[in-house]
Coordinates of N, CA and C in Angstrom, one line a residue:
M1450 N -52.1 140.4 -74.6 CA -52.3 140.7 -73.2 C -53.5 140.0 -72.7
G1451 N -54.2 139.2 -73.6 CA -55.1 138.3 -73.3 C -56.3 139.1 -73.0
M1452 N -56.6 140.2 -73.7 CA -58.0 141.1 -73.3 C -58.7 140.6 -74.3
E1453 N -60.1 140.6 -73.9 CA -61.1 140.1 -74.5 C -61.7 141.0 -75.5
Y1454 N -62.6 140.4 -76.6 CA -63.0 141.5 -77.7 C -64.1 140.6 -78.2
Q1455 N -65.3 141.4 -78.8 CA -66.1 140.9 -79.7 C -66.1 141.3 -80.9
K1456 N -66.4 140.6 -82.0 CA -66.8 140.8 -83.1 C -68.2 140.9 -83.4
I1457 N -68.8 142.1 -84.0 CA -70.0 142.3 -84.1 C -70.2 142.6 -85.5
H1458 N -70.9 141.8 -86.3 CA -71.5 142.0 -87.7 C -72.2 143.5 -87.7
V1459 N -71.9 144.1 -88.8 CA -72.5 145.7 -89.1 C -73.1 145.5 -90.4
C1460 N -74.3 146.1 -90.3 CA -74.8 146.3 -91.9 C -73.8 147.0 -93.1
H1461 N -73.9 146.5 -94.2 CA -73.0 147.1 -95.3 C -72.9 148.8 -95.1
N1462 N -74.4 149.3 -95.1 CA -74.6 150.6 -95.0 C -74.6 151.5 -93.6
D1463 N -74.2 150.6 -92.6 CA -74.1 151.3 -91.3 C -75.5 151.3 -90.6
C1464 N -76.2 150.7 -91.1 CA -77.9 150.9 -90.6 C -77.9 150.4 -89.0
I1465 N -77.4 149.1 -89.1 CA -77.6 148.5 -87.7 C -76.5 147.7 -87.4
L1466 N -76.4 147.1 -86.0 CA -75.3 146.0 -85.5 C -76.4 144.7 -85.6
Y1467 N -75.8 143.8 -85.8 CA -76.2 142.5 -85.9 C -76.2 141.9 -84.6
R1468 N -76.9 142.5 -83.5 CA -76.9 141.9 -82.3 C -78.2 142.0 -81.4
H1469 N -78.6 141.5 -80.5 CA -79.6 141.6 -79.7 C -80.8 141.1 -80.7
E1470 N -81.8 141.8 -81.0 CA -82.8 141.3 -81.6 C -82.6 141.0 -83.1
F1471 N -81.4 141.6 -83.7 CA -81.0 141.4 -85.0 C -80.1 140.3 -85.1
E1472 N -79.8 139.6 -84.2 CA -78.3 138.8 -84.3 C -78.7 137.8 -85.3
E1473 N -79.8 137.2 -85.2 CA -80.3 135.9 -86.3 C -80.8 136.3 -87.8
M1474 N -80.6 137.5 -88.0 CA -81.2 138.2 -89.4 C -80.0 138.2 -90.1
H1475 N -80.3 137.9 -91.6 CA -79.5 137.7 -92.8 C -79.2 138.8 -93.7
N1476 N -80.5 139.7 -93.4 CA -80.6 140.9 -94.3 C -80.9 142.0 -93.4
C1477 N -80.6 143.4 -93.6 CA -80.9 144.4 -92.9 C -82.2 144.6 -92.8
P1478 N -82.9 144.9 -91.7 CA -84.4 145.3 -91.8 C -84.6 146.7 -92.4
R1479 N -83.6 147.5 -92.4 CA -83.9 148.9 -92.9 C -83.6 149.2 -94.5
C1480 N -82.5 148.5 -94.8 CA -82.2 148.6 -96.2 C -82.3 147.7 -97.1
G1481 N -82.3 146.4 -96.2 CA -82.5 144.9 -97.1 C -81.1 144.5 -97.7
V1482 N -79.8 145.1 -97.4 CA -78.7 144.6 -97.9 C -78.5 143.5 -97.0
S1483 N -77.8 142.5 -97.8 CA -77.2 141.1 -97.2 C -76.3 141.5 -96.1
R1484 N -76.3 140.6 -95.1 CA -75.3 140.8 -93.9 C -73.9 140.0 -94.4
Y1485 N -73.9 139.1 -95.4 CA -72.8 138.8 -95.9 C -72.3 139.3 -97.4
K1486 N -71.2 138.8 -97.7 CA -70.3 139.5 -99.0 C -70.9 138.2 -100.0
V1487 N -71.3 138.6 -101.0 CA -71.9 137.6 -101.9 C -70.9 137.9 -103.3
K1488 N -70.4 136.5 -103.6 CA -69.5 136.5 -104.5 C -70.1 137.2 -106.0
D1489 N -69.5 137.7 -106.9 CA -70.0 138.3 -108.1 C -70.0 137.2 -109.3
D1490 N -69.3 136.1 -109.1 CA -69.3 135.2 -110.1 C -70.1 134.0 -109.9
D1491 N -70.9 134.0 -108.8 CA -72.0 133.2 -108.3 C -73.2 133.4 -109.1
E1492 N -73.9 132.2 -109.8 CA -75.3 132.6 -110.6 C -76.2 131.9 -109.8
C1493 N -76.2 131.3 -108.4 CA -76.8 130.8 -107.5 C -77.7 132.0 -107.0
S1494 N -78.9 131.5 -106.4 CA -79.8 132.4 -106.0 C -79.3 133.2 -104.7
S1495 N -79.5 134.4 -104.7 CA -79.0 135.3 -103.7 C -79.2 135.0 -102.3
D1496 N -80.5 134.2 -102.3 CA -80.9 133.9 -100.9 C -79.9 132.7 -100.2
E1497 N -79.6 132.0 -101.2 CA -78.6 130.9 -100.8 C -77.5 131.5 -100.2
N1498 N -76.9 132.4 -101.0 CA -75.5 133.1 -101.0 C -75.5 133.9 -99.5
S1499 N -76.8 134.4 -99.4 CA -76.7 135.4 -98.2 C -76.6 134.9 -97.0
K1500 N -76.7 133.5 -96.6 CA -76.7 133.1 -95.4 C -75.2 132.4 -95.2
K1501 N -74.2 132.6 -95.9 CA -72.9 132.1 -95.7 C -71.7 133.1 -96.4
G1502 N -70.7 132.7 -95.8 CA -69.7 133.4 -96.0 C -69.1 134.6 -95.1
P1503 N -68.2 135.4 -95.3 CA -67.7 136.4 -94.4 C -68.9 137.6 -94.4
P1504 N -68.9 138.2 -93.4 CA -69.6 139.4 -93.3 C -69.2 140.5 -93.9
T1505 N -70.0 141.7 -94.2 CA -69.8 142.8 -95.2 C -68.8 143.5 -94.2
N1506 N -69.3 143.9 -92.8 CA -68.5 144.7 -92.0 C -68.5 144.0 -90.6
V1507 N -67.4 144.3 -90.1 CA -67.3 143.9 -88.8 C -66.8 145.0 -87.8
L1508 N -67.6 145.1 -86.7 CA -67.1 146.1 -85.7 C -66.4 145.4 -84.6
W1509 N -65.2 145.7 -84.0 CA -64.5 145.2 -83.1 C -64.7 145.9 -81.7
Y1510 N -65.5 145.3 -80.8 CA -65.8 146.1 -79.6 C -64.8 145.5 -78.6
L1511 N -64.1 146.4 -77.8 CA -63.3 146.3 -76.8 C -63.6 146.7 -75.5
P1512 N -64.3 145.7 -74.8 CA -64.8 146.4 -73.5 C -63.8 146.9 -72.4
I1513 N -64.5 148.2 -72.2 CA -63.4 148.9 -71.4 C -63.0 148.7 -69.8
I1514 N -63.8 148.0 -69.3 CA -63.9 147.7 -67.8 C -62.7 147.0 -67.6
P1515 N -62.6 145.6 -68.5 CA -61.6 144.7 -68.2 C -60.1 145.4 -68.5
R1516 N -60.1 146.3 -69.3 CA -58.9 147.1 -69.5 C -58.6 148.0 -68.2
F1517 N -59.6 148.6 -67.9 CA -59.4 149.5 -66.2 C -58.9 148.7 -65.2
K1518 N -59.3 147.6 -65.2 CA -59.1 146.5 -64.1 C -57.7 146.0 -64.4
H1519 N -57.4 145.9 -65.8 CA -55.9 145.3 -66.0 C -54.9 146.4 -65.5
L1520 N -55.3 147.7 -65.9 CA -54.5 149.0 -65.5 C -54.4 148.9 -64.1
F1521 N -55.4 149.1 -63.3 CA -55.3 149.2 -61.8 C -54.4 147.8 -61.0
A1522 N -54.4 146.9 -61.9 CA -54.0 145.6 -61.3 C -52.2 145.7 -61.1
N1523 N -51.8 146.7 -61.8 CA -50.4 147.1 -61.9 C -50.3 148.2 -61.1
G1524 N -49.4 148.1 -59.9 CA -49.0 149.2 -59.0 C -48.6 150.5 -59.7
D1525 N -47.5 150.3 -60.6 CA -47.0 151.7 -61.3 C -48.0 152.2 -61.9
D1526 N -49.1 151.4 -62.7 CA -50.1 152.1 -63.6 C -51.3 152.8 -62.6
A1527 N -51.5 152.1 -61.8 CA -52.2 152.7 -60.6 C -51.9 154.0 -60.2
K1528 N -50.8 154.0 -59.9 CA -50.3 155.4 -59.3 C -50.3 156.6 -60.5
D1529 N -50.1 156.1 -61.7 CA -50.1 157.1 -62.7 C -51.5 157.4 -63.1
L1530 N -52.4 156.6 -62.7 CA -54.1 156.7 -63.2 C -54.5 157.9 -62.0
T1531 N -54.0 157.7 -60.7 CA -54.3 158.5 -59.6 C -53.9 159.7 -59.3
W1532 N -52.9 159.9 -60.3 CA -51.8 161.1 -60.0 C -52.4 162.4 -60.0
H1533 N -53.5 162.6 -60.5 CA -54.4 164.0 -60.4 C -54.8 164.3 -59.1
V1534 N -54.9 163.3 -58.3 CA -55.5 163.5 -56.9 C -54.4 163.2 -55.9
N1535 N -53.4 162.4 -56.1 CA -52.3 162.2 -55.1 C -51.3 162.8 -55.3
R1536 N -50.4 163.0 -56.5 CA -49.3 163.9 -56.4 C -49.2 165.0 -57.2
R1537 N -50.6 165.7 -57.6 CA -50.5 166.9 -58.3 C -50.1 168.1 -57.7
N1538 N -49.0 169.0 -58.2 CA -48.7 170.3 -57.7 C -49.6 171.2 -58.1
C1539 N -50.4 171.8 -56.9 CA -51.4 172.8 -57.3 C -50.9 174.3 -57.0
D1540 N -50.3 174.7 -58.3 CA -49.3 176.1 -58.2 C -50.0 177.1 -59.2
G1541 N -51.1 176.8 -59.7 CA -51.8 177.7 -60.6 C -51.4 177.5 -61.8
M1542 N -50.5 176.7 -62.2 CA -50.0 176.7 -63.7 C -50.7 175.3 -64.1
L1543 N -51.1 175.5 -65.6 CA -51.9 174.3 -66.1 C -50.7 173.2 -66.5
C1544 N -50.7 172.1 -65.9 CA -49.7 171.1 -66.3 C -50.5 169.8 -66.3
H1545 N -51.8 169.8 -66.1 CA -52.5 168.6 -66.0 C -54.2 168.8 -66.5
Q1546 N -54.6 167.9 -67.1 CA -56.1 168.1 -67.5 C -56.9 168.5 -66.3
A1547 N -56.8 168.1 -65.1 CA -57.3 168.3 -63.8 C -57.2 169.8 -63.5
D1548 N -56.3 170.5 -64.0 CA -56.1 172.2 -63.7 C -57.0 172.7 -64.9
S1549 N -57.5 172.2 -65.7 CA -58.7 173.1 -66.7 C -59.7 173.5 -66.3
S1550 N -60.2 174.4 -66.7 CA -61.4 174.8 -66.6 C -62.8 174.0 -66.7
Q1551 N -62.5 173.3 -67.9 CA -63.5 172.1 -68.0 C -63.6 171.0 -66.9
W1552 N -62.5 170.7 -66.5 CA -62.6 169.8 -65.4 C -63.2 170.3 -64.4
K1553 N -63.0 171.8 -63.8 CA -63.3 172.2 -62.6 C -64.9 172.5 -62.8
K1554 N -65.4 172.5 -64.1 CA -66.9 172.8 -64.1 C -67.5 171.5 -63.9
I1555 N -66.8 170.3 -64.4 CA -67.3 168.9 -64.2 C -67.5 168.4 -62.9
D1556 N -66.5 169.0 -61.9 CA -66.4 168.5 -60.4 C -67.7 168.7 -59.8
P1557 N -68.1 169.8 -59.8 CA -69.4 170.2 -58.8 C -70.5 169.5 -59.4
L1558 N -70.6 169.4 -60.8 CA -71.7 168.6 -61.3 C -72.0 167.1 -60.8
Y1559 N -70.7 166.6 -60.8 CA -70.8 165.3 -60.4 C -69.9 165.1 -59.2
S1560 N -70.1 165.7 -57.9 CA -69.3 165.7 -56.8 C -68.9 164.0 -56.4
N1561 N -69.9 163.3 -56.1 CA -69.5 162.0 -55.7 C -68.6 161.1 -56.7
F1562 N -68.8 161.6 -57.9 CA -67.8 160.9 -58.8 C -66.3 161.3 -58.8
G1563 N -66.3 162.6 -58.3 CA -64.8 163.4 -58.3 C -64.4 162.9 -57.1
K1564 N -64.8 162.6 -56.1 CA -64.4 162.3 -54.7 C -63.4 160.9 -54.8
Q1565 N -63.6 160.1 -55.5 CA -63.0 158.9 -55.5 C -61.8 159.1 -56.5
A1566 N -60.5 158.9 -56.0 CA -59.4 159.0 -56.7 C -59.2 158.1 -58.0
R1567 N -59.8 156.9 -57.8 CA -59.9 155.9 -58.9 C -60.9 155.9 -59.8
N1568 N -61.8 156.8 -59.9 CA -62.7 157.0 -61.0 C -62.1 157.6 -62.0
L1569 N -62.1 157.3 -63.2 CA -61.4 157.6 -64.4 C -62.3 158.6 -65.3
R1570 N -61.9 159.8 -65.7 CA -62.6 160.7 -66.8 C -62.0 160.4 -68.0
L1571 N -62.8 160.2 -69.1 CA -62.3 159.8 -70.4 C -62.6 160.9 -71.3
G1572 N -61.4 160.9 -72.1 CA -61.5 162.1 -73.0 C -61.2 161.5 -74.6
L1573 N -62.1 161.8 -75.5 CA -62.0 161.2 -76.9 C -61.1 162.3 -77.6
A1574 N -60.3 161.7 -78.5 CA -59.6 162.4 -79.5 C -59.3 161.5 -81.0
T1575 N -59.3 162.5 -81.8 CA -59.1 161.9 -83.2 C -58.2 162.7 -83.8
D1576 N -57.5 162.2 -85.1 CA -56.8 163.1 -85.6 C -56.9 162.7 -87.0
G1577 N -57.1 163.9 -87.8 CA -57.3 163.8 -89.4 C -58.8 163.4 -89.8
M1578 N -59.6 163.5 -88.8 CA -61.0 163.4 -89.2 C -61.7 164.5 -89.8
N1579 N -62.5 164.5 -90.8 CA -63.1 165.9 -91.5 C -64.4 165.6 -91.1
P1580 N -65.0 166.5 -90.4 CA -66.2 166.4 -90.2 C -67.3 166.9 -91.1
Y1581 N -66.7 167.5 -92.4 CA -67.8 167.8 -93.1 C -67.4 166.8 -94.5
G1582 N -66.9 165.7 -94.3 CA -67.0 164.6 -95.3 C -66.1 165.2 -96.6
S1583 N -66.7 165.1 -97.7 CA -65.9 165.2 -98.9 C -65.8 166.7 -99.6
L1584 N -66.4 167.5 -98.6 CA -66.2 169.0 -99.0 C -64.8 169.4 -98.9
S1585 N -64.4 170.2 -99.8 CA -63.1 170.9 -99.8 C -62.8 171.8 -98.8
T1586 N -62.8 171.6 -97.5 CA -62.4 172.4 -96.5 C -61.1 172.0 -95.6
Q1587 N -60.3 172.8 -95.3 CA -59.2 172.6 -94.3 C -59.2 172.2 -92.9
H1588 N -60.6 172.0 -92.2 CA -60.8 171.8 -91.0 C -60.5 170.3 -90.9
S1589 N -59.9 170.1 -89.8 CA -59.5 168.8 -89.4 C -59.4 168.4 -87.8
S1590 N -60.3 167.6 -87.3 CA -60.3 167.6 -86.0 C -59.1 166.6 -85.6

């Protein structure tokens, strides 16, 4: 689709993102771990190896604003994105997220935002995440 993305290096222990003031650093200022993968078979100084090679972790940042612009550029997608304002059947039945009690609580709090049909409300969802880590629990979000 030609959508842009950014690859941002991340500390191996997830302490920091190597951007802004940390962009030029080769070691994490919190834990001291190298930004780059170090080969086990190299016996050269770790300082020399720590400044080259692939990063240990990479975050793929996908900017959301260009994606929204791309969606609204297509007429059919734009109709679907504004369905909750333009074509919703208000018959008292729960058939869209706009009918939920949470949506009705947010509208009065941010009334200017809710007036624009093109303003999008985002929801986050995940499947199979266990918030309790390695504990033996059956809970999954």
